[in-house]
Coordinates of C-alpha atoms and ligand atoms in Angstrom, one line a residue:
M1 CA 18.2 -71.3 -20.6
T2 CA 18.0 -70.9 -24.3
G3 CA 15.8 -68.7 -26.7
G4 CA 15.1 -66.5 -23.8
A5 CA 14.6 -63.6 -26.2
G6 CA 11.7 -65.4 -27.8
F7 CA 8.0 -65.4 -26.9
I8 CA 7.6 -68.5 -24.5
G9 CA 11.6 -67.9 -23.4
S10 CA 11.2 -64.2 -22.2
N11 CA 7.9 -65.2 -20.2
F12 CA 9.7 -68.2 -18.8
A13 CA 12.7 -66.2 -17.5
R14 CA 10.4 -63.6 -16.0
H15 CA 8.4 -66.4 -14.2
I16 CA 11.4 -67.9 -12.8
L17 CA 13.1 -64.8 -11.6
G18 CA 9.7 -63.6 -10.1
S19 CA 8.7 -66.7 -8.3
H20 CA 11.9 -68.3 -7.4
P21 CA 14.2 -65.6 -5.6
E22 CA 17.0 -68.5 -5.1
D23 CA 17.3 -68.9 -8.8
S24 CA 19.5 -67.1 -11.6
V25 CA 19.0 -67.2 -15.3
V26 CA 21.6 -67.3 -17.9
N27 CA 19.9 -66.8 -21.2
L28 CA 21.9 -68.0 -24.4
D29 CA 20.2 -66.5 -27.6
K30 CA 21.3 -65.7 -30.9
L31 CA 18.8 -63.0 -31.7
T32 CA 17.3 -64.2 -34.8
Y33 CA 14.4 -62.4 -36.4
A34 CA 12.2 -63.8 -33.6
G35 CA 14.5 -62.9 -30.7
N36 CA 13.9 -59.6 -29.2
L37 CA 16.0 -57.9 -26.3
E38 CA 12.7 -55.6 -25.7
N39 CA 11.1 -58.8 -24.5
L40 CA 13.5 -58.7 -21.4
R41 CA 14.0 -55.1 -20.6
D42 CA 12.7 -55.2 -17.3
L43 CA 14.8 -58.2 -16.3
E44 CA 18.2 -56.6 -17.5
K45 CA 19.0 -54.6 -14.1
D46 CA 18.3 -58.1 -12.1
P47 CA 21.8 -59.1 -10.8
R48 CA 20.3 -62.7 -11.0
Y49 CA 20.1 -62.6 -14.9
R50 CA 22.7 -62.6 -17.5
F51 CA 22.5 -62.6 -21.5
V52 CA 24.6 -64.3 -23.6
R53 CA 24.5 -63.7 -27.5
G54 CA 25.3 -67.0 -29.2
D55 CA 24.2 -69.7 -31.4
I56 CA 23.2 -73.1 -30.0
C57 CA 25.1 -75.0 -32.7
D58 CA 28.3 -73.2 -31.5
R59 CA 30.0 -75.8 -29.3
V60 CA 32.4 -73.4 -27.6
V61 CA 29.6 -70.7 -26.7
V62 CA 27.4 -73.4 -25.5
R63 CA 30.1 -75.1 -23.4
E64 CA 31.1 -71.7 -21.7
A65 CA 27.6 -70.7 -21.5
M66 CA 26.9 -73.9 -19.3
E67 CA 29.8 -73.4 -16.8
G68 CA 28.3 -73.3 -13.2
V69 CA 24.6 -74.1 -14.6
D70 CA 22.6 -76.9 -12.9
A71 CA 19.8 -77.1 -15.1
V72 CA 19.1 -76.3 -18.8
V73 CA 15.6 -75.2 -20.2
H74 CA 15.9 -75.5 -23.9
C75 CA 13.5 -73.2 -25.7
A76 CA 15.4 -71.9 -28.8
A77 CA 14.1 -73.0 -32.0
E78 CA 13.1 -72.1 -35.4
T79 CA 9.2 -72.1 -34.6
H80 CA 7.1 -71.0 -37.7
V81 CA 5.4 -73.5 -39.8
D82 CA 4.8 -71.5 -42.8
R83 CA 8.6 -70.5 -42.7
S84 CA 9.6 -74.3 -42.5
N85 CA 7.2 -75.0 -45.6
A86 CA 9.1 -72.1 -47.5
G87 CA 12.5 -73.5 -46.6
A88 CA 13.6 -76.0 -44.0
G89 CA 17.3 -75.8 -43.8
E90 CA 17.5 -73.4 -40.8
F91 CA 14.9 -75.7 -38.7
L92 CA 17.2 -78.6 -39.6
T93 CA 20.4 -76.8 -38.1
T94 CA 19.0 -75.3 -35.3
N95 CA 16.2 -77.5 -34.0
V96 CA 18.1 -80.9 -34.7
S97 CA 22.0 -80.1 -34.7
G98 CA 21.6 -77.3 -32.1
T99 CA 19.8 -79.7 -29.7
F100 CA 22.5 -82.1 -30.1
T101 CA 25.2 -79.7 -29.4
L102 CA 23.4 -78.5 -26.2
L103 CA 22.9 -82.6 -25.2
E104 CA 26.6 -83.2 -25.9
A105 CA 27.7 -79.9 -23.8
A106 CA 25.3 -81.0 -21.0
R107 CA 26.6 -84.2 -20.7
E108 CA 30.0 -82.9 -20.4
R109 CA 29.1 -80.5 -17.9
K110 CA 27.2 -83.1 -15.9
I111 CA 23.9 -81.1 -15.9
Q112 CA 21.4 -82.2 -13.5
R113 CA 18.3 -81.5 -15.4
F114 CA 17.7 -81.1 -19.3
V115 CA 14.1 -79.7 -20.3
A116 CA 13.7 -80.1 -23.9
V117 CA 10.7 -77.7 -24.6
G118 CA 8.8 -79.3 -27.5
T119 CA 5.4 -79.4 -29.1
D120 CA 1.9 -81.1 -29.7
E121 CA 2.7 -80.7 -33.5
V122 CA 4.9 -84.3 -33.3
Y123 CA 1.8 -86.3 -33.2
G124 CA 0.3 -84.9 -36.5
S125 CA -3.4 -84.4 -36.8
I126 CA -5.6 -86.3 -34.5
A127 CA -9.2 -86.8 -35.9
K128 CA -10.7 -87.9 -32.6
G129 CA -9.6 -88.1 -28.8
A130 CA -6.4 -86.6 -27.5
A131 CA -2.9 -87.7 -27.9
R132 CA -1.0 -89.3 -25.0
E133 CA 2.6 -89.3 -24.4
L134 CA 3.4 -92.7 -26.0
D135 CA 1.3 -92.5 -28.9
P136 CA 3.2 -92.7 -32.1
L137 CA 4.8 -89.7 -33.6
N138 CA 3.5 -88.3 -37.0
P139 CA 4.8 -84.9 -37.9
S140 CA 3.3 -83.3 -41.1
N141 CA 5.6 -80.4 -41.9
P142 CA 9.4 -79.6 -41.8
Y143 CA 9.0 -77.8 -38.3
S144 CA 7.2 -80.4 -36.6
A145 CA 9.6 -83.2 -37.9
S146 CA 12.7 -81.4 -36.9
K147 CA 11.0 -80.8 -33.6
A148 CA 10.2 -84.8 -33.3
A149 CA 14.0 -85.5 -34.1
A150 CA 15.0 -83.2 -31.4
D151 CA 12.6 -84.7 -28.7
L152 CA 13.7 -88.4 -29.7
L153 CA 17.4 -87.3 -29.5
A154 CA 16.8 -85.7 -26.0
R155 CA 15.4 -89.0 -24.9
A156 CA 17.9 -91.1 -26.5
Y157 CA 20.5 -89.3 -24.3
W158 CA 18.6 -90.4 -21.3
T159 CA 18.3 -94.1 -22.4
T160 CA 21.8 -94.2 -23.6
H161 CA 23.8 -91.9 -21.6
R162 CA 21.8 -91.3 -18.4
L163 CA 21.6 -87.5 -19.1
P164 CA 18.7 -86.5 -17.1
V165 CA 16.3 -85.2 -19.7
V166 CA 12.7 -84.6 -19.6
V167 CA 10.7 -83.5 -22.6
T168 CA 7.5 -81.2 -22.7
R169 CA 5.0 -81.1 -25.5
S170 CA 2.6 -78.1 -25.4
S171 CA -0.2 -77.1 -27.2
N172 CA -0.5 -73.7 -29.1
N173 CA 0.5 -70.9 -26.7
F174 CA -0.8 -67.3 -26.9
G175 CA -0.1 -64.1 -24.7
P176 CA 2.4 -61.3 -24.4
Y177 CA 5.5 -60.7 -26.5
Q178 CA 4.6 -63.6 -29.3
Y179 CA 6.1 -62.4 -32.6
P180 CA 3.1 -61.1 -34.9
E181 CA 3.7 -64.0 -37.4
K182 CA 1.6 -66.2 -35.5
V183 CA -2.1 -66.3 -36.0
I184 CA -3.4 -64.6 -32.6
P185 CA -0.8 -61.6 -32.5
L186 CA -1.1 -61.5 -36.4
F187 CA -4.9 -61.2 -36.3
I188 CA -5.1 -58.8 -33.4
T189 CA -2.5 -56.4 -35.0
N190 CA -4.0 -56.6 -38.4
A191 CA -7.2 -55.9 -37.0
L192 CA -5.9 -52.6 -35.1
E193 CA -4.6 -51.6 -38.2
D194 CA -7.8 -52.3 -40.0
T195 CA -6.2 -54.5 -42.5
P196 CA -7.4 -57.9 -43.5
L197 CA -7.1 -61.2 -41.3
P198 CA -6.1 -63.9 -43.8
L199 CA -7.9 -66.9 -42.8
Y200 CA -6.4 -70.3 -44.3
G201 CA -8.7 -72.6 -46.1
D202 CA -12.3 -73.2 -44.6
G203 CA -11.1 -71.6 -41.2
K204 CA -12.3 -75.0 -39.4
N205 CA -8.8 -76.2 -38.3
V206 CA -8.8 -76.7 -34.4
R207 CA -6.0 -75.7 -32.2
D208 CA -5.7 -76.2 -28.1
W209 CA -5.0 -72.9 -26.9
L210 CA -2.9 -72.6 -24.0
Y211 CA -2.1 -69.2 -22.1
V212 CA 1.9 -68.7 -22.2
L213 CA 1.9 -68.2 -18.1
D214 CA 0.2 -71.5 -17.6
N215 CA 3.0 -73.1 -19.9
C216 CA 5.5 -71.5 -18.1
A217 CA 4.2 -72.6 -14.8
A218 CA 4.0 -76.2 -16.1
I219 CA 7.5 -76.2 -17.7
D220 CA 8.7 -75.0 -14.1
V221 CA 6.8 -77.8 -12.5
V222 CA 8.4 -80.2 -14.8
L223 CA 11.8 -78.8 -14.3
R224 CA 11.5 -79.5 -10.7
K225 CA 9.2 -82.6 -10.4
G226 CA 9.3 -84.5 -13.8
K227 CA 10.8 -87.7 -13.7
D228 CA 14.0 -88.4 -15.7
G229 CA 13.4 -89.8 -19.2
E230 CA 9.7 -89.0 -19.3
I231 CA 7.5 -86.8 -21.6
Y232 CA 4.9 -84.5 -20.5
N233 CA 2.0 -83.3 -22.5
I234 CA 0.7 -79.7 -21.6
G235 CA -2.4 -78.6 -23.2
G236 CA -4.9 -75.6 -22.5
G237 CA -8.0 -77.9 -22.9
N238 CA -9.2 -75.0 -24.9
E239 CA -10.1 -76.5 -28.4
V240 CA -11.2 -73.6 -30.7
E241 CA -11.9 -73.5 -34.6
N242 CA -9.9 -70.8 -36.3
V243 CA -12.9 -68.9 -37.6
V244 CA -14.6 -68.8 -34.1
L245 CA -11.3 -67.6 -32.6
T246 CA -11.0 -64.8 -35.3
R247 CA -14.4 -63.7 -34.7
Q248 CA -13.8 -63.6 -30.9
V249 CA -10.6 -61.3 -31.6
L250 CA -12.6 -59.0 -33.7
H251 CA -15.3 -58.9 -31.3
L252 CA -13.1 -58.1 -28.5
L253 CA -11.6 -55.1 -30.5
G254 CA -15.0 -54.0 -31.7
K255 CA -14.0 -54.6 -35.5
P256 CA -16.3 -55.9 -38.4
E257 CA -16.2 -59.4 -39.4
S258 CA -15.6 -58.1 -43.1
L259 CA -11.9 -57.8 -42.2
I260 CA -11.9 -61.8 -42.6
T261 CA -10.6 -62.9 -45.8
S262 CA -10.4 -66.4 -46.8
V263 CA -6.9 -67.2 -48.5
K264 CA -5.3 -70.6 -49.8
D265 CA -4.7 -73.3 -47.4
R266 CA -1.4 -73.8 -46.0
P267 CA 0.1 -77.1 -47.4
G268 CA 0.0 -80.0 -44.8
H269 CA -2.2 -78.2 -42.8
D270 CA -2.9 -80.3 -39.8
R271 CA -6.8 -80.2 -38.9
R272 CA -6.6 -80.6 -35.2
Y273 CA -4.5 -81.0 -32.2
A274 CA -5.5 -82.3 -28.8
L275 CA -3.5 -83.5 -26.1
D276 CA -4.3 -85.5 -22.7
S277 CA -2.4 -83.7 -20.2
G278 CA -3.2 -86.2 -17.3
K279 CA 0.7 -87.0 -16.6
V280 CA 1.5 -83.3 -15.8
A281 CA -1.9 -83.0 -13.9
A282 CA -0.5 -85.8 -11.7
L283 CA 2.6 -83.7 -10.9
G284 CA 0.3 -80.6 -9.6
W285 CA -0.1 -78.6 -12.5
K286 CA -3.5 -77.0 -14.0
P287 CA -4.1 -74.0 -16.2
A288 CA -4.7 -71.1 -13.9
H289 CA -6.3 -68.9 -16.6
S290 CA -9.6 -69.2 -18.5
F291 CA -9.3 -69.0 -22.2
G292 CA -11.7 -66.2 -22.3
A293 CA -10.1 -63.9 -19.8
A294 CA -6.6 -64.8 -21.2
L295 CA -7.8 -63.8 -24.5
E296 CA -9.0 -60.5 -23.5
A297 CA -5.9 -60.0 -21.5
T298 CA -3.9 -60.6 -24.6
V299 CA -5.7 -58.4 -27.0
A300 CA -5.4 -55.6 -24.4
W301 CA -1.7 -56.3 -24.3
Y302 CA -1.3 -55.6 -28.2
R303 CA -3.4 -52.5 -27.7
D304 CA -1.6 -51.1 -25.2
H305 CA 2.0 -52.1 -26.6
E306 CA 1.9 -50.6 -30.2
A307 CA 5.2 -49.3 -29.5
W308 CA 6.3 -53.3 -29.3
W309 CA 4.8 -54.7 -32.4
K310 CA 4.8 -51.8 -34.7
P311 CA 8.5 -51.4 -35.3
I312 CA 8.5 -55.5 -35.9
K313 CA 5.8 -55.3 -38.5
S314 CA 7.3 -52.4 -40.6
G315 CA 10.8 -53.9 -40.5
A316 CA 12.0 -57.1 -42.4
F317 CA 8.5 -58.7 -41.3
R318 CA 6.7 -56.7 -44.1
A319 CA 9.0 -58.1 -46.8
Y320 CA 8.4 -61.7 -45.6
Y321 CA 4.6 -61.1 -45.0
E322 CA 4.2 -59.5 -48.5
K323 CA 6.1 -62.5 -50.3
Q324 CA 4.1 -64.9 -48.2
Y325 CA 0.8 -63.5 -49.1
S326 CA 1.4 -62.6 -52.9
S327 CA 1.1 -66.4 -53.7
R328 CA -2.1 -66.7 -51.7
Ligands
LIG401 P1 10.2 -67.9 -30.8 O1 10.2 -68.0 -32.2 O2 9.4 -66.8 -30.1 O3 11.6 -67.7 -30.2 C1 12.6 -68.7 -30.6 C2 13.8 -67.9 -29.7 O4 14.9 -68.7 -29.9 C3 14.1 -66.6 -30.4 O5 14.7 -65.6 -29.3 C4 15.6 -66.7 -31.3 O6 16.5 -65.7 -31.3 C5 16.2 -68.1 -30.4 N1 16.8 -68.8 -31.5 C6 16.5 -69.3 -32.8 N2 17.7 -69.9 -33.2 C7 18.8 -69.9 -32.4 C8 20.0 -70.5 -32.3 N3 20.3 -71.0 -33.3 N4 20.6 -70.3 -31.2 C9 20.1 -69.5 -30.1 N5 19.0 -68.7 -30.1 C10 18.2 -69.1 -31.1 O7 9.7 -69.4 -30.0 P2 8.5 -69.5 -29.1 O8 7.2 -69.4 -29.7 O9 8.8 -68.9 -27.7 O10 8.9 -71.1 -28.9 C11 9.8 -71.4 -27.9 C12 9.9 -72.9 -27.9 O11 8.6 -73.7 -27.4 C13 10.4 -73.6 -29.3 O12 11.1 -74.7 -29.0 C14 9.1 -74.3 -29.9 O13 9.2 -75.4 -30.7 C15 8.2 -74.5 -28.5 N6 6.9 -74.2 -28.8 C16 6.1 -73.2 -29.1 C17 4.8 -73.3 -28.9 C18 4.1 -71.9 -29.3 O14 2.8 -72.1 -29.5 N7 4.8 -70.9 -29.4 C19 4.0 -74.4 -28.5 C20 4.7 -75.5 -28.2 C21 6.0 -75.6 -28.3
LIG402 O1 0.8 -76.5 -31.6 C1 1.9 -75.9 -31.2 C2 2.6 -75.1 -32.3 O2 1.8 -74.1 -32.4 C3 4.2 -74.7 -32.1 O3 4.9 -75.8 -31.9 C4 4.5 -73.6 -33.3 O4 5.8 -73.3 -33.0 C5 3.6 -72.4 -33.3 O5 4.0 -71.7 -34.3 C6 2.1 -73.1 -33.3 O6 2.0 -73.5 -34.7 P1 0.7 -73.4 -35.7 O7 1.0 -73.5 -37.0 O8 -0.6 -74.1 -34.9 O9 0.6 -71.9 -35.2 P2 0.0 -70.5 -36.2 O10 -0.2 -69.4 -35.2 O11 1.0 -70.5 -37.4 O12 -1.4 -71.3 -36.7 C7 -2.4 -71.2 -35.9 C8 -3.5 -71.7 -36.8 O13 -4.1 -70.6 -37.5 C9 -3.2 -72.9 -38.0 O14 -4.5 -73.5 -38.0 C10 -3.0 -71.9 -39.2 C11 -4.0 -70.7 -38.9 N1 -3.7 -69.5 -39.8 C12 -2.3 -69.0 -39.3 C13 -1.9 -67.9 -39.8 C14 -0.3 -67.4 -39.4 C15 -4.3 -68.8 -40.3 O15 -5.6 -69.4 -40.7 N2 -3.9 -67.6 -40.8 C16 -2.7 -67.3 -40.7 O16 -2.2 -66.0 -41.2

């Protein structure tokens, strides 16, 4: 797998090693600002787990890491929309060129299954109903445009080269080990520190929330049972307005709503995402966690893991965050 030191990747590595005793995992990760070996400490002593530090754009490293591998689950990416709006260069390099480098190596190594982990953001904002896999793509920001390019390229490697690719497109994940620039861990940790929660625009944008362990289970199902060349939407079925989510977080922590601060909207801010997940359901997957219970567990995890997020929030993140919000 790639990107195993990030949020979804570290949860996925733990899921695979925990639920498939016959499997082993090679984790190729560059350790960007979002990659953190603390996310994987409990796996380090497992003889079925190996970490390789390297860039998915580096042909030599990628080729070596794929030696003896039968499936690739590609999670590595630049992932934060606000960062892509501030500067898109790394997004194009990692998300597009990096995916290309992996696809080429996978062809050469005759990999039997390549899972390109993608996002619902490629469909753009959905006014009504829910996006299906063959709907037109309409990405609004540099991050989602780079992800659309990556997942189309991956599918082209199936159509043209018969590389056995499957693509997942999931909705917004939340849960343990999520970097605290994303809204749920940012708002939980800000509330724990009694600092303002910066709600963009009118707070009425809607996201469909998916507990990360449910996404990991779905990626696992697609990895094993997905059909070559197919795309699978993975949605949580929990559409929530940001302002409602924010109040829920504050309520769970016993903090006042006066911490909510309205700030200038994100440029190009997609209003609503929604997915039809019927296709992955037909493979036998459905979310195992209710939104309320998963949000409560997530809030409890951040409350109990201050030693994980405090160093992140006091390091380079602080400089990023202060720059980001000085303009709002
Ligand atoms: P993340 O930002 O938490 O982690 C990304 C990981 O990729 C980090 O460990 C980082 O070090 C690594 N990485 C970045 N550039 C790299 C490079 N050039 N070479 C090697 N490693 C590199 O990301 P996440 O939120 O866990 O997202 C994982 C994947 O899932 C991404 O492809 C993302 O687009 C997709 N996705 C995320 C969500 C979500 O809500 N988080 C939803 C849908 C899809
Ligand atoms: O939909 C899947 C996508 O979800 C993934 O592909 C991305 O990698 C992931 O970052 C996420 O993108 P979003 O832009 O939806 O997530 P974010 O947590 O940045 O924002 C969620 C919503 O909360 C969005 O409507 C913007 C709003 N928001 C976000 C931040 C960081 C705020 O109101 N205030 C904030 O400070």
